[in-house]
Amino acid sequence: MRASKLYAPTLREVPAEAELISHQYMLRAGLMRRSSSGMYTYLPLGLRVLQKIETIIREEMNAADAQELLLPIVQPAELWHETGRWADYGDEMFRLKDRHGREFCLGPTHEEIITALVRLDVSSYRQLPLRLYQIQNKYRDEIRPRFGVIRAREFIMKDCYSFDKDDQQANLSYQAMYNAYDRIFKRCGLDAKPVEADSGAIGGDSTHEFMVLGEAGEALIVYCPQCDYAANVERAECKEVEKVEEELLQLEEIATPEVKTIEQLSEFLKVEESKIIKTIIYLADQKPVAVLIRGDHQANEVKIKKYLNCTQLELADPVTIEEVTKAPVGFAGPIGLDIPIYVDYAVASMVNGVAGANKVDTHIANVNIDRDYQAAAIVDLRQAEAGDQCLRCGGNLETARGTEVGQVFKLGTKYSEPLKATFLDENGKEKPFIMGCYGIGVSRTMAAIIEQHHDQDGICWPLSVAPYQVIIVPVNYKDEEQRKVAEQLYQSLRDLGFEVVLDDRLERPGVKFKDADLIGFPLRITVGPRQLQEGKVEVTIRSTKEQIPVSLSEVEDWVSKFIRG
Ligand code: ATP
Ligand code: MG
């Protein structure tokens, strides 16, 4: 490709709309342009990167016995009614009607439609296991589209679905996908950590997210530096805590006027936040419940929701709180409450804690479980945090932020049962398929690669996904000798099968170097007068900025070695 013809409009300025470095570089390097909120056009260079990622994904999916197909983007509402997700999906779903008034959606995901396909065509255990995947645009009307293609409303996903005859076979599918994901991200040059994640209503150890660690990540994870345990905080379990042996003291009311927060209370009473009980009133499917969390801990609403097995969980409004506690907001406590009280492990082990008194401007000291209030249940309801003990090895957990690039999920019969997708087993018995689903955000992966591979001058693409491998930059294209050498090299490297751009523009060298760095070609071959006098060119490795003079007769070999290893 000649740079003079290449449609890669680079920008010198950082676009105001872009907060994250990957978003900035994708715009500045001319990889993509925004068309409307959360919707993007991929320009030729951006598309080449996407296609390389897709090729890696296809190779690994095919190697894991998954077969590619292509499902429709527009899906009929009826199927979604069968699983109940037409209502559950809410505003995130793009909905539309055809000319006859029939309802459809733009697929946010494809469990319904693929299960409906397989229920028609697969009827015997002999046809299993079956693994099917596609690479396609997905549509989600995200409440906050941001960070460019990291959270978009139209994005590219690889989604794979497995159909198995029993749990054992389903576990093999899960493991095959897990291993394929590991290889895919490695081949893309990404350091992606598999973490245990919350599986929502399905339960069990049935899902892992692949996280790219970095400050920009929206998810919080905990991991153990001593063993390989890692989990999304939504999911990470906290240990039961042993009670310390300590004398139970008498309850004591304390006036606490103007004290609103845990921090202020700790300050005012000169007690540690870990001796304070937070009483949080929630509405679980409209019914009020109290949750007790230690002052220095955070409630984990994913755990609470799961334990209560409710579909909706929200903080109670002030009117409900006043009704339940008979006091204004800010003084709720467990004593005398006549709603169910769910107590986190860390609160249950507390002796002589401080809590709200259910009375205006008042707290109460020396509160003890069993003696002063009864728990409906003692459970793990808080968020894991740095410093907690690892459940596996006892090490000290650390926290990090991460961006989810992929997820593998054991679905069980969640979709096959409501959709009545069944097969006949070895004994002629009708059974629902055991399913799994496995997604990779292809466009998000591209951004994540940039997050991990860049410097102050631009992108440093790993060779495996670079839009082109080499750029040849004659310092002055008008100079006859430089032009001749550059053109010859361009020809011979392309003949060898390499992906090469020749910068034949009549720009100043500084402009050409800046563009080459910004776009991030792994190798730059500079053809300049000084080196040419010695029969050499200069090769620059983008990621290290290393500059190596190479004689003209050896350039092809040098490049081959570098690229093909
Ligand atoms: P998130 O928690 O980030 O919203 P999700 O759990 O909704 O992700 P899945 O439904 O598991 O995502 O989709 C599979 C993959 O698709 C994700 O791992 C992610 O890489 C990608 N993805 C999901 N939502 C978006 C989006 N709005 N924009 C770009 N990629 C996305
Ligand atoms: Mg989502």
Coordinates of C-alpha atoms and ligand atoms in Angstrom, one line a residue:
M1 CA 0.0 0.0 0.0
R2 CA 1.2 3.5 -0.8
A3 CA 0.7 6.0 1.9
S4 CA -0.3 8.6 -0.6
K5 CA -3.4 6.5 -1.4
L6 CA -4.0 5.1 2.1
Y7 CA -7.2 6.4 3.7
A8 CA -5.8 6.9 7.2
P9 CA -6.6 10.5 8.3
T10 CA -4.3 11.0 11.3
L11 CA -4.9 13.8 13.8
R12 CA -2.2 15.8 15.7
E13 CA -4.6 17.0 18.4
V14 CA -6.2 14.8 21.1
P15 CA -9.9 14.8 20.4
A16 CA -11.9 16.3 23.2
E17 CA -14.4 13.4 23.2
A18 CA -11.8 10.8 24.1
E19 CA -10.8 10.1 27.7
L20 CA -9.0 6.8 27.4
I21 CA -5.7 6.5 25.7
S22 CA -7.0 3.7 23.4
H23 CA -9.9 5.8 22.4
Q24 CA -7.6 8.8 21.7
Y25 CA -5.2 6.7 19.6
M26 CA -7.9 5.0 17.6
L27 CA -9.2 8.4 16.5
R28 CA -5.8 10.0 16.1
A29 CA -4.2 7.1 14.2
G30 CA -7.2 7.1 11.8
L31 CA -8.4 3.7 12.8
M32 CA -12.0 4.7 13.3
R33 CA -14.5 7.6 13.4
R34 CA -17.6 8.1 15.6
S35 CA -20.9 8.3 13.7
S36 CA -23.2 8.7 16.6
S37 CA -23.1 7.9 20.3
G38 CA -21.6 4.5 20.8
M39 CA -21.6 3.8 17.0
Y40 CA -18.3 3.7 15.0
T41 CA -17.1 3.4 11.4
Y42 CA -13.9 1.4 11.1
L43 CA -11.5 2.9 8.6
P44 CA -9.2 0.6 6.5
L45 CA -6.4 0.4 9.1
G46 CA -8.8 -0.3 12.0
L47 CA -10.6 -2.9 9.9
R48 CA -7.4 -4.7 9.2
V49 CA -6.7 -5.0 12.9
L50 CA -10.2 -6.3 13.5
Q51 CA -9.8 -8.8 10.8
K52 CA -6.5 -10.1 12.2
I53 CA -8.1 -10.5 15.6
E54 CA -11.0 -12.3 14.0
T55 CA -8.6 -14.6 12.1
I56 CA -6.9 -15.6 15.4
I57 CA -10.3 -16.2 16.9
R58 CA -11.5 -18.3 14.0
E59 CA -8.3 -20.5 14.0
E60 CA -8.7 -21.2 17.7
M61 CA -12.4 -21.8 17.6
N62 CA -12.1 -24.1 14.6
A63 CA -9.3 -26.0 16.4
A64 CA -11.6 -26.4 19.4
D65 CA -14.2 -28.1 17.2
A66 CA -16.5 -25.1 17.0
Q67 CA -18.2 -24.5 13.6
E68 CA -18.9 -21.0 12.3
L69 CA -22.3 -20.0 11.2
L70 CA -24.1 -16.6 10.9
L71 CA -27.4 -15.9 12.6
P72 CA -29.7 -12.9 11.8
I73 CA -29.2 -9.7 13.7
V74 CA -33.0 -9.0 13.6
Q75 CA -34.7 -11.4 15.9
P76 CA -38.5 -11.9 16.4
A77 CA -39.9 -11.0 19.8
E78 CA -41.8 -14.3 20.2
L79 CA -38.6 -16.2 21.0
W80 CA -37.7 -13.7 23.6
H81 CA -41.1 -14.1 25.1
E82 CA -40.6 -17.8 25.4
T83 CA -37.6 -17.2 27.8
G84 CA -39.1 -14.2 29.5
R85 CA -36.2 -12.0 28.4
W86 CA -38.3 -9.7 26.2
A87 CA -39.3 -8.0 29.4
D88 CA -36.2 -8.6 31.5
Y89 CA -33.8 -7.1 29.0
G90 CA -35.3 -3.6 29.5
D91 CA -34.1 -0.5 27.9
E92 CA -30.8 -2.0 26.8
M93 CA -32.6 -3.7 23.9
F94 CA -33.0 -2.0 20.6
R95 CA -36.6 -2.8 19.5
L96 CA -38.3 -2.3 16.2
K97 CA -41.5 -3.2 14.3
D98 CA -42.0 -4.3 10.8
R99 CA -44.6 -3.0 8.4
H100 CA -47.2 -5.4 9.8
G101 CA -46.6 -4.2 13.4
R102 CA -44.7 -7.4 14.4
E103 CA -42.1 -6.8 17.1
F104 CA -38.4 -7.5 16.6
C105 CA -35.1 -6.6 18.3
L106 CA -31.5 -6.1 17.1
G107 CA -29.7 -9.0 18.8
P108 CA -27.9 -8.0 22.0
T109 CA -26.9 -11.7 22.2
H110 CA -28.1 -14.9 20.5
E111 CA -29.0 -17.6 23.0
E112 CA -32.7 -17.7 22.0
I113 CA -32.2 -17.8 18.3
I114 CA -29.5 -20.5 18.3
T115 CA -31.4 -22.7 20.7
A116 CA -34.5 -22.4 18.5
L117 CA -32.3 -23.4 15.5
V118 CA -30.8 -26.4 17.2
R119 CA -34.1 -27.7 18.7
L120 CA -35.4 -28.1 15.1
D121 CA -32.3 -29.9 13.6
V122 CA -30.7 -31.8 16.4
S123 CA -32.6 -34.7 18.0
S124 CA -30.1 -37.3 19.1
Y125 CA -27.2 -37.6 21.6
R126 CA -25.2 -38.9 18.6
Q127 CA -25.2 -35.4 17.2
L128 CA -23.5 -34.0 20.3
P129 CA -21.3 -32.3 21.4
L130 CA -22.1 -29.4 19.1
R131 CA -20.3 -26.1 19.3
L132 CA -21.4 -23.3 17.0
Y133 CA -20.1 -19.7 16.8
Q134 CA -20.4 -16.5 14.8
I135 CA -18.6 -13.2 14.6
Q136 CA -21.1 -10.4 14.2
N137 CA -22.4 -7.0 15.3
K138 CA -24.3 -6.8 18.5
Y139 CA -26.6 -4.1 19.6
R140 CA -27.0 -2.8 23.2
D141 CA -28.5 0.5 24.1
E142 CA -26.0 1.0 26.9
I143 CA -27.0 3.6 29.5
R144 CA -23.5 5.2 29.3
P145 CA -21.7 4.5 26.1
R146 CA -18.1 5.5 26.6
F147 CA -14.4 4.9 26.1
G148 CA -14.9 4.5 22.4
V149 CA -15.4 0.9 21.4
I150 CA -14.9 -0.4 24.9
R151 CA -18.5 0.4 25.7
A152 CA -20.3 0.9 22.5
R153 CA -23.9 0.5 21.4
E154 CA -23.0 -1.3 18.2
F155 CA -20.0 -3.6 18.7
I156 CA -18.5 -6.8 17.3
M157 CA -18.7 -10.0 19.2
K158 CA -17.6 -13.5 18.7
D159 CA -20.3 -15.6 20.4
C160 CA -20.1 -19.4 20.7
Y161 CA -22.7 -21.8 22.0
S162 CA -22.3 -25.4 23.1
F163 CA -24.9 -28.1 23.2
D164 CA -24.0 -31.3 25.2
K165 CA -25.8 -34.4 26.4
D166 CA -24.8 -34.2 30.1
D167 CA -22.7 -32.2 32.6
Q168 CA -19.6 -34.2 32.0
Q169 CA -19.7 -33.5 28.3
A170 CA -20.6 -29.8 29.0
N171 CA -17.6 -29.5 31.3
L172 CA -15.3 -30.6 28.4
S173 CA -16.9 -27.9 26.2
Y174 CA -16.3 -25.3 28.9
Q175 CA -12.7 -26.3 29.3
A176 CA -12.1 -26.4 25.6
M177 CA -13.4 -22.8 25.3
Y178 CA -11.5 -21.6 28.4
N179 CA -8.3 -23.0 26.9
A180 CA -9.0 -21.5 23.5
Y181 CA -9.6 -18.1 25.1
D182 CA -6.3 -18.3 26.9
R183 CA -4.6 -18.9 23.5
I184 CA -6.5 -16.3 21.6
F185 CA -5.7 -13.5 24.1
K186 CA -2.0 -14.5 24.2
R187 CA -1.8 -14.6 20.4
C188 CA -3.3 -11.1 20.4
G189 CA -0.4 -10.0 22.7
L190 CA -2.8 -9.4 25.6
D191 CA -2.2 -10.3 29.2
A192 CA -5.7 -11.3 30.1
K193 CA -6.4 -12.8 33.5
P194 CA -9.2 -15.4 34.0
V195 CA -11.2 -14.5 37.1
E196 CA -14.2 -16.2 38.7
A197 CA -17.3 -14.2 38.1
D198 CA -20.8 -14.1 39.4
S199 CA -23.2 -16.4 37.5
G200 CA -26.4 -14.6 38.5
A201 CA -29.4 -16.9 38.8
I202 CA -27.6 -20.0 37.6
G203 CA -25.2 -20.4 40.5
G204 CA -22.1 -22.5 41.0
D205 CA -18.6 -22.1 39.8
S206 CA -19.9 -21.7 36.3
T207 CA -18.4 -18.7 34.8
H208 CA -15.0 -17.0 34.2
E209 CA -14.4 -13.5 32.9
F210 CA -11.1 -12.8 31.0
M211 CA -9.9 -9.4 32.4
V212 CA -7.3 -7.1 31.0
L213 CA -5.9 -5.4 34.0
G214 CA -5.4 -1.6 34.0
E215 CA -6.6 1.5 35.8
A216 CA -9.1 2.2 33.0
G217 CA -11.1 -0.9 33.8
E218 CA -14.7 -0.7 34.9
A219 CA -14.6 -3.9 36.9
L220 CA -12.9 -4.4 40.3
I221 CA -11.2 -7.7 40.9
V222 CA -9.4 -9.3 43.8
Y223 CA -6.5 -11.7 43.3
C224 CA -4.0 -13.5 45.4
P225 CA -0.3 -12.9 44.6
Q226 CA 0.6 -16.2 46.2
C227 CA -1.7 -18.6 44.3
D228 CA -3.7 -18.2 41.1
Y229 CA -7.0 -17.3 42.7
A230 CA -8.7 -14.3 41.1
A231 CA -12.3 -13.2 41.2
N232 CA -14.5 -10.3 40.3
V233 CA -15.4 -8.6 43.6
E234 CA -19.1 -9.1 42.8
R235 CA -18.3 -12.8 43.3
A236 CA -15.3 -13.1 45.5
E237 CA -16.2 -14.9 48.7
C238 CA -15.3 -13.7 52.1
K239 CA -14.5 -15.9 55.0
E240 CA -16.5 -16.6 58.1
V241 CA -14.9 -14.8 61.0
E242 CA -14.3 -16.3 64.5
K243 CA -15.8 -14.4 67.4
V244 CA -13.3 -13.0 69.9
E245 CA -13.8 -13.9 73.5
E246 CA -14.8 -10.7 75.2
E247 CA -17.3 -9.8 78.0
L248 CA -20.7 -8.5 76.7
L249 CA -21.3 -5.0 78.1
Q250 CA -24.6 -3.3 78.9
L251 CA -26.4 -1.5 76.2
E252 CA -25.8 2.2 76.3
E253 CA -27.7 5.0 74.5
I254 CA -25.5 7.9 73.2
A255 CA -26.6 11.2 71.9
T256 CA -25.1 11.8 68.5
P257 CA -26.5 15.1 67.1
E258 CA -25.2 16.2 63.7
V259 CA -23.5 12.9 63.1
K260 CA -24.4 11.7 59.7
T261 CA -21.7 9.4 58.3
I262 CA -19.8 6.4 59.6
E263 CA -16.7 8.5 59.4
Q264 CA -18.2 11.2 61.6
L265 CA -19.6 8.7 64.0
S266 CA -16.2 7.0 64.4
E267 CA -14.6 10.4 64.9
F268 CA -17.3 11.6 67.4
L269 CA -17.2 8.4 69.5
K270 CA -13.5 7.7 69.1
V271 CA -14.2 4.1 68.0
E272 CA -12.9 2.4 65.0
E273 CA -15.1 2.0 62.0
S274 CA -14.7 -1.7 62.3
K275 CA -16.6 -1.5 65.6
I276 CA -19.6 0.2 64.0
I277 CA -22.6 -1.7 62.5
K278 CA -24.1 -0.2 59.3
T279 CA -27.8 -1.1 59.1
I280 CA -28.9 -0.8 55.5
I281 CA -32.6 -1.0 54.6
Y282 CA -33.3 -2.5 51.2
L283 CA -36.5 -3.2 49.3
A284 CA -36.2 -6.8 48.0
D285 CA -39.0 -7.2 45.5
Q286 CA -40.8 -4.4 47.3
K287 CA -40.4 -6.0 50.7
P288 CA -38.2 -4.2 53.3
V289 CA -35.2 -6.1 54.8
A290 CA -32.3 -5.0 56.9
V291 CA -28.7 -5.9 56.0
L292 CA -25.9 -5.4 58.6
I293 CA -22.4 -4.7 57.3
R294 CA -19.3 -3.7 59.3
G295 CA -18.6 0.1 59.2
D296 CA -15.4 -0.2 57.2
H297 CA -16.8 -2.8 54.7
Q298 CA -19.0 -2.3 51.6
A299 CA -22.2 -4.1 51.0
N300 CA -22.2 -6.4 48.0
E301 CA -25.6 -6.1 46.3
V302 CA -24.9 -8.9 43.9
K303 CA -24.4 -11.3 46.8
I304 CA -27.4 -9.9 48.7
K305 CA -29.7 -10.2 45.7
K306 CA -28.5 -13.7 45.0
Y307 CA -29.0 -14.8 48.6
L308 CA -32.4 -13.3 48.8
N309 CA -33.2 -14.8 45.4
C310 CA -35.1 -11.6 44.4
T311 CA -35.4 -10.1 41.0
Q312 CA -35.2 -6.5 42.2
L313 CA -33.1 -5.0 44.9
E314 CA -33.0 -1.3 45.7
L315 CA -32.1 0.9 48.6
A316 CA -35.3 1.8 50.5
D317 CA -36.6 5.3 50.1
P318 CA -36.7 7.7 53.1
V319 CA -40.4 7.2 53.6
T320 CA -40.0 3.4 53.9
I321 CA -36.9 3.8 56.2
E322 CA -38.9 6.1 58.5
E323 CA -41.8 3.7 58.6
V324 CA -39.6 0.7 59.3
T325 CA -37.2 2.3 61.9
K326 CA -39.6 4.9 63.3
A327 CA -36.7 7.4 63.0
P328 CA -35.4 9.7 60.4
V329 CA -32.8 8.4 57.9
G330 CA -29.3 7.9 59.4
F331 CA -30.2 6.2 62.7
A332 CA -31.3 2.7 61.7
G333 CA -30.1 -0.1 63.9
P334 CA -31.0 -3.8 64.4
I335 CA -32.6 -3.6 67.9
G336 CA -36.3 -3.7 67.8
L337 CA -36.7 -4.0 64.0
D338 CA -39.5 -6.2 62.9
I339 CA -38.3 -6.9 59.4
P340 CA -35.8 -9.8 58.6
I341 CA -32.3 -8.9 59.5
Y342 CA -29.5 -10.4 57.3
V343 CA -26.1 -10.2 59.1
D344 CA -22.8 -10.3 57.4
Y345 CA -20.2 -12.7 58.8
A346 CA -18.0 -9.9 60.0
V347 CA -20.9 -8.3 62.0
A348 CA -21.9 -11.6 63.5
S349 CA -18.5 -12.0 65.0
M350 CA -18.5 -8.5 66.5
V351 CA -18.7 -8.0 70.3
N352 CA -20.0 -4.8 71.8
G353 CA -20.6 -2.9 68.5
V354 CA -22.1 0.5 67.9
A355 CA -25.3 0.8 65.9
G356 CA -28.1 3.2 65.2
A357 CA -30.8 3.4 67.9
N358 CA -33.8 3.8 65.6
K359 CA -34.3 7.1 67.4
V360 CA -33.4 10.6 66.2
D361 CA -29.9 11.8 66.9
T362 CA -29.1 8.6 68.9
H363 CA -26.8 5.6 68.6
I364 CA -26.4 2.7 70.9
A365 CA -23.2 1.0 72.1
N366 CA -22.4 -2.6 73.1
V367 CA -24.8 -4.1 70.7
N368 CA -24.5 -7.9 70.5
I369 CA -26.1 -10.4 68.2
D370 CA -28.5 -13.0 69.8
R371 CA -28.7 -11.0 73.1
D372 CA -30.0 -7.8 71.5
Y373 CA -31.3 -8.8 68.1
Q374 CA -32.0 -11.9 66.1
A375 CA -30.5 -12.6 62.7
A376 CA -32.7 -14.1 59.9
A377 CA -29.5 -15.5 58.6
I378 CA -25.7 -15.0 59.0
V379 CA -24.2 -14.9 55.5
D380 CA -21.4 -13.5 53.3
L381 CA -22.9 -10.2 52.1
R382 CA -19.9 -7.8 51.9
Q383 CA -17.5 -6.9 49.2
A384 CA -14.0 -8.5 49.3
E385 CA -11.2 -6.0 49.6
A386 CA -7.4 -5.7 49.6
G387 CA -6.0 -7.3 52.7
D388 CA -8.6 -10.0 53.0
Q389 CA -7.4 -13.5 53.3
C390 CA -7.3 -15.7 50.2
L391 CA -9.8 -18.6 50.7
R392 CA -7.5 -21.0 48.9
C393 CA -4.1 -20.4 50.5
G394 CA -4.5 -17.8 53.2
G395 CA -2.4 -15.1 51.4
N396 CA -3.3 -11.5 51.4
L397 CA -5.6 -10.5 48.6
E398 CA -4.9 -7.5 46.4
T399 CA -7.3 -5.5 44.2
A400 CA -7.0 -4.3 40.6
R401 CA -9.2 -2.8 38.0
G402 CA -10.0 -4.7 34.8
T403 CA -11.7 -4.6 31.5
E404 CA -13.6 -7.7 30.5
V405 CA -12.6 -8.9 27.1
G406 CA -14.3 -12.3 27.2
Q407 CA -16.5 -14.5 29.3
V408 CA -17.2 -18.2 29.3
F409 CA -20.4 -19.4 30.9
K410 CA -22.0 -22.7 31.8
L411 CA -25.7 -22.2 31.2
G412 CA -27.1 -25.6 32.1
T413 CA -30.7 -25.8 30.9
K414 CA -31.5 -22.1 31.4
Y415 CA -32.5 -21.7 27.7
S416 CA -33.1 -25.3 26.6
E417 CA -35.8 -25.8 29.1
P418 CA -38.1 -22.8 28.5
L419 CA -37.4 -23.2 24.7
K420 CA -38.1 -26.9 24.9
A421 CA -34.9 -27.8 23.1
T422 CA -34.5 -31.5 23.7
F423 CA -32.8 -34.6 22.3
L424 CA -33.1 -38.3 22.9
D425 CA -30.4 -39.8 25.0
E426 CA -28.8 -43.4 24.8
N427 CA -32.0 -44.8 26.5
G428 CA -34.4 -43.0 24.2
K429 CA -35.3 -40.6 27.0
E430 CA -36.0 -36.9 26.1
K431 CA -33.7 -34.5 27.7
P432 CA -33.0 -30.8 27.4
F433 CA -29.5 -29.8 26.0
I434 CA -26.9 -28.8 28.6
M435 CA -25.7 -25.5 27.1
G436 CA -22.8 -23.1 27.5
C437 CA -22.1 -19.7 25.9
Y438 CA -18.8 -18.0 25.3
G439 CA -18.3 -14.4 24.2
I440 CA -15.4 -12.3 23.1
G441 CA -15.7 -8.5 22.5
V442 CA -13.7 -8.3 19.3
S443 CA -13.8 -4.5 19.0
R444 CA -13.2 -4.1 22.7
T445 CA -10.2 -6.5 22.4
M446 CA -8.7 -4.1 19.9
A447 CA -9.0 -1.2 22.3
A448 CA -7.6 -3.4 25.1
I449 CA -4.6 -4.2 23.1
I450 CA -3.8 -0.5 22.6
E451 CA -4.3 0.0 26.4
Q452 CA -1.5 -2.5 27.0
H453 CA 0.7 -1.6 24.0
H454 CA 1.4 2.1 23.5
D455 CA 3.8 4.9 24.5
Q456 CA 3.7 8.7 24.4
D457 CA 4.1 8.7 20.6
G458 CA 1.3 6.3 19.7
I459 CA 0.4 2.6 19.4
C460 CA 3.0 -0.2 19.5
W461 CA 1.0 -3.0 17.8
P462 CA 2.1 -6.6 18.6
L463 CA 3.1 -8.2 15.2
S464 CA 0.2 -10.6 15.3
V465 CA -2.5 -7.9 15.0
A466 CA -0.7 -4.9 13.4
P467 CA -2.5 -3.4 10.4
Y468 CA 0.7 -3.6 8.4
Q469 CA 4.0 -5.1 9.5
V470 CA 6.4 -2.7 7.9
I471 CA 6.5 0.9 6.8
I472 CA 9.3 2.1 4.4
V473 CA 10.0 5.8 4.8
P474 CA 12.3 7.5 2.3
V475 CA 13.5 10.7 4.0
N476 CA 13.0 12.5 0.8
Y477 CA 10.9 10.7 -1.8
K478 CA 11.9 13.2 -4.5
D479 CA 15.5 12.1 -4.2
E480 CA 16.1 9.7 -7.1
E481 CA 18.3 7.3 -5.3
Q482 CA 16.2 7.1 -2.1
R483 CA 13.1 6.6 -4.2
K484 CA 14.7 3.8 -6.2
V485 CA 15.9 2.0 -3.1
A486 CA 12.6 2.4 -1.3
E487 CA 10.5 1.3 -4.3
Q488 CA 12.8 -1.8 -4.8
L489 CA 12.5 -2.7 -1.1
Y490 CA 8.7 -2.2 -1.3
Q491 CA 8.5 -4.6 -4.2
S492 CA 10.8 -7.3 -2.8
L493 CA 9.2 -7.3 0.7
R494 CA 5.8 -7.6 -0.8
D495 CA 6.9 -10.4 -3.0
L496 CA 8.1 -12.2 0.1
G497 CA 4.5 -11.9 1.4
F498 CA 5.0 -9.2 4.0
E499 CA 2.4 -6.4 4.6
V500 CA 4.2 -3.2 3.7
V501 CA 3.3 0.5 3.4
L502 CA 5.6 2.8 1.4
D503 CA 5.4 6.3 2.5
D504 CA 5.6 8.0 -0.9
R505 CA 4.2 11.3 0.3
L506 CA 6.0 14.5 -0.3
E507 CA 5.9 15.4 3.4
R508 CA 8.7 16.5 5.7
P509 CA 10.4 13.5 7.3
G510 CA 9.2 14.6 10.8
V511 CA 5.6 14.3 9.7
K512 CA 6.2 10.9 8.2
F513 CA 8.0 9.6 11.3
K514 CA 5.2 11.0 13.6
D515 CA 2.5 9.2 11.6
A516 CA 4.5 6.0 11.5
D517 CA 4.9 6.1 15.3
L518 CA 1.3 7.0 15.9
I519 CA -0.2 4.2 13.7
G520 CA 2.4 1.9 15.3
F521 CA 3.9 -0.2 12.4
P522 CA 6.1 -2.7 14.2
L523 CA 9.0 -2.0 11.9
R524 CA 10.1 1.2 10.1
I525 CA 12.7 1.1 7.4
T526 CA 14.1 4.5 6.9
V527 CA 15.9 5.2 3.6
G528 CA 18.1 8.2 4.1
P529 CA 21.2 9.8 2.4
R530 CA 23.7 9.1 5.1
Q531 CA 23.0 5.4 5.5
L532 CA 22.7 4.9 1.8
Q533 CA 26.3 6.2 1.3
E534 CA 27.3 3.0 3.2
G535 CA 24.8 0.9 1.3
K536 CA 22.6 0.6 4.4
V537 CA 19.1 1.5 5.6
E538 CA 18.0 2.0 9.2
V539 CA 15.4 -0.3 10.8
T540 CA 13.5 1.0 13.8
I541 CA 11.7 -1.4 16.1
R542 CA 8.5 0.5 17.1
S543 CA 8.1 -1.1 20.6
T544 CA 11.6 -0.5 21.8
K545 CA 12.7 2.4 19.5
E546 CA 15.8 0.5 18.8
Q547 CA 17.6 1.6 15.6
I548 CA 19.6 -0.9 13.7
P549 CA 21.6 -0.1 10.5
V550 CA 21.2 -3.0 8.1
S551 CA 23.0 -3.4 4.8
L552 CA 20.8 -3.4 1.7
S553 CA 21.7 -6.9 0.8
E554 CA 20.5 -8.2 4.1
V555 CA 17.3 -6.3 4.7
E556 CA 14.9 -8.9 3.4
D557 CA 16.5 -11.6 5.6
W558 CA 16.5 -9.3 8.6
V559 CA 12.8 -8.5 8.2
S560 CA 12.0 -12.2 7.6
K561 CA 13.7 -13.2 10.8
F562 CA 12.1 -10.5 12.8
I563 CA 8.6 -11.2 11.6
R564 CA 8.7 -15.0 11.1
G565 CA 10.9 -15.6 14.1
Ligands
ATP1 P1 -20.1 -5.8 30.5 O1 -20.2 -6.3 32.0 O2 -18.8 -5.1 30.2 O3 -21.3 -5.0 30.1 P2 -21.3 -8.1 29.6 O4 -21.2 -9.1 30.7 O5 -22.6 -7.4 29.4 O6 -20.1 -7.1 29.6 P3 -21.3 -10.3 27.7 O7 -22.8 -10.3 27.5 O8 -20.7 -11.4 28.4 O9 -20.8 -8.9 28.3 O10 -20.6 -10.1 26.2 C1 -19.5 -10.8 25.8 C2 -18.3 -9.8 25.5 O11 -18.8 -8.7 24.7 C3 -17.8 -9.1 26.8 O12 -16.8 -9.9 27.4 C4 -17.2 -7.8 26.2 O13 -15.9 -8.0 25.8 C5 -18.1 -7.5 25.0 N1 -19.0 -6.4 25.3 C6 -20.1 -6.4 26.0 N2 -20.8 -5.3 26.0 C7 -20.1 -4.5 25.2 C8 -20.2 -3.1 24.8 N3 -21.2 -2.4 25.1 N4 -19.3 -2.6 23.9 C9 -18.2 -3.4 23.5 N5 -18.0 -4.6 23.9 C10 -18.9 -5.2 24.7
MG2 MG -23.2 -5.5 29.7

